[in-house]
Amino acid sequence: PGFDSPIKEHRDAGLQAIKSADAFLFLTDGNRPSLTRDQIRLLNEIQGGKHYEAMKRAFGVITKLDQCHTPVKFMELLTKSRVELI
């Protein structure tokens, strides 16, 4: 499962993988630009303490923006998602 697993051992294994990875992708849904509580918790865990260096190797990916029907909606969701990630 993803890092939002309710099982602590899964989250811990994911954090350990992030710590030793050359890079990692953080995916978020552009149709819902606000990060979820679990996503925020994961980012806080990565940033807090011994995993902070991993954030230098993180790449944010905003998915589902191709489903926007207008350029205005695309820019709105892109902007909101980018702000959340930053």
mmCIF file of C-alpha atoms in Angstrom:
data_model
loop_
_atom_site.group_PDB
_atom_site.id
_atom_site.type_symbol
_atom_site.label_atom_id
_atom_site.label_comp_id
_atom_site.label_asym_id
_atom_site.label_seq_id
_atom_site.Cartn_x
_atom_site.Cartn_y
_atom_site.Cartn_z
ATOM 1 C CA PRO A 1 0.000 0.000 0.000
ATOM 2 C CA GLY A 2 0.912 3.634 -0.242
ATOM 3 C CA PHE A 3 2.322 5.697 2.562
ATOM 4 C CA ASP A 4 -1.180 6.426 3.787
ATOM 5 C CA SER A 5 -1.438 2.860 5.039
ATOM 6 C CA PRO A 6 -3.050 2.577 8.464
ATOM 7 C CA ILE A 7 -0.337 0.042 9.364
ATOM 8 C CA LYS A 8 2.612 1.742 11.059
ATOM 9 C CA GLU A 9 5.121 -0.824 9.771
ATOM 10 C CA HIS A 10 4.146 0.025 6.156
ATOM 11 C CA ARG A 11 4.650 3.753 6.751
ATOM 12 C CA ASP A 12 7.970 3.108 8.488
ATOM 13 C CA ALA A 13 9.154 0.939 5.583
ATOM 14 C CA GLY A 14 8.151 3.687 3.164
ATOM 15 C CA LEU A 15 10.044 6.334 5.115
ATOM 16 C CA GLN A 16 13.106 4.104 5.208
ATOM 17 C CA ALA A 17 12.881 3.640 1.429
ATOM 18 C CA ILE A 18 12.626 7.406 0.939
ATOM 19 C CA LYS A 19 15.681 7.942 3.137
ATOM 20 C CA SER A 20 17.841 5.686 0.972
ATOM 21 C CA ALA A 21 16.330 6.501 -2.445
ATOM 22 C CA ASP A 22 18.102 8.559 -5.094
ATOM 23 C CA ALA A 23 14.800 10.379 -5.635
ATOM 24 C CA PHE A 24 11.108 9.904 -5.036
ATOM 25 C CA LEU A 25 7.847 11.141 -6.501
ATOM 26 C CA PHE A 26 5.095 12.672 -4.411
ATOM 27 C CA LEU A 27 1.810 12.404 -6.314
ATOM 28 C CA THR A 28 -1.211 14.545 -5.611
ATOM 29 C CA ASP A 29 -4.585 14.800 -7.353
ATOM 30 C CA GLY A 30 -4.973 18.093 -9.221
ATOM 31 C CA ASN A 31 -8.764 17.788 -9.069
ATOM 32 C CA ARG A 32 -8.478 18.025 -5.277
ATOM 33 C CA PRO A 33 -5.673 20.553 -4.811
ATOM 34 C CA SER A 34 -5.767 20.596 -1.018
ATOM 35 C CA LEU A 35 -3.463 17.992 0.475
ATOM 36 C CA THR A 36 -5.155 15.384 2.645
ATOM 37 C CA ARG A 37 -4.415 14.976 6.327
ATOM 38 C CA ASP A 38 -2.455 11.792 5.547
ATOM 39 C CA GLN A 39 -0.378 13.524 2.853
ATOM 40 C CA ILE A 40 0.454 16.365 5.225
ATOM 41 C CA ARG A 41 1.362 13.876 7.965
ATOM 42 C CA LEU A 42 3.688 12.033 5.562
ATOM 43 C CA LEU A 43 5.417 15.239 4.473
ATOM 44 C CA ASN A 44 5.817 16.288 8.111
ATOM 45 C CA GLU A 45 7.334 12.893 8.931
ATOM 46 C CA ILE A 46 9.779 13.214 6.031
ATOM 47 C CA GLN A 47 10.737 16.761 6.986
ATOM 48 C CA GLY A 48 10.990 16.072 10.692
ATOM 49 C CA GLY A 49 14.288 14.773 11.956
ATOM 50 C CA LYS A 50 16.470 12.277 10.148
ATOM 51 C CA HIS A 51 14.542 12.172 6.849
ATOM 52 C CA TYR A 52 14.776 15.903 6.035
ATOM 53 C CA GLU A 53 17.542 15.438 3.454
ATOM 54 C CA ALA A 54 15.121 13.316 1.423
ATOM 55 C CA MET A 55 13.070 16.417 0.569
ATOM 56 C CA LYS A 56 15.977 17.583 -1.597
ATOM 57 C CA ARG A 57 15.325 14.524 -3.776
ATOM 58 C CA ALA A 58 11.535 14.873 -3.939
ATOM 59 C CA PHE A 59 9.609 15.606 -7.118
ATOM 60 C CA GLY A 60 5.986 16.670 -6.849
ATOM 61 C CA VAL A 61 3.664 15.335 -9.535
ATOM 62 C CA ILE A 62 0.202 16.810 -9.984
ATOM 63 C CA THR A 63 -2.081 14.266 -11.638
ATOM 64 C CA LYS A 64 -5.440 14.549 -13.425
ATOM 65 C CA LEU A 65 -4.977 18.121 -14.676
ATOM 66 C CA ASP A 66 -5.597 16.740 -18.163
ATOM 67 C CA GLN A 67 -9.247 16.352 -17.142
ATOM 68 C CA CYS A 68 -9.777 20.119 -16.940
ATOM 69 C CA HIS A 69 -12.245 21.339 -19.565
ATOM 70 C CA THR A 70 -10.970 24.905 -19.851
ATOM 71 C CA PRO A 71 -7.579 26.624 -19.679
ATOM 72 C CA VAL A 72 -8.904 28.790 -16.839
ATOM 73 C CA LYS A 73 -9.821 25.737 -14.727
ATOM 74 C CA PHE A 74 -6.461 24.145 -15.562
ATOM 75 C CA MET A 75 -4.551 27.202 -14.322
ATOM 76 C CA GLU A 76 -6.741 27.477 -11.208
ATOM 77 C CA LEU A 77 -6.121 23.876 -10.151
ATOM 78 C CA LEU A 78 -2.444 23.977 -11.131
ATOM 79 C CA THR A 79 -1.870 27.107 -9.071
ATOM 80 C CA LYS A 80 -3.700 25.754 -6.018
ATOM 81 C CA SER A 81 -1.881 22.415 -6.225
ATOM 82 C CA ARG A 82 1.524 24.064 -6.555
ATOM 83 C CA VAL A 83 0.868 26.259 -3.527
ATOM 84 C CA GLU A 84 -0.106 23.197 -1.489
ATOM 85 C CA LEU A 85 3.028 21.312 -2.505
ATOM 86 C CA ILE A 86 5.333 24.221 -1.782
#
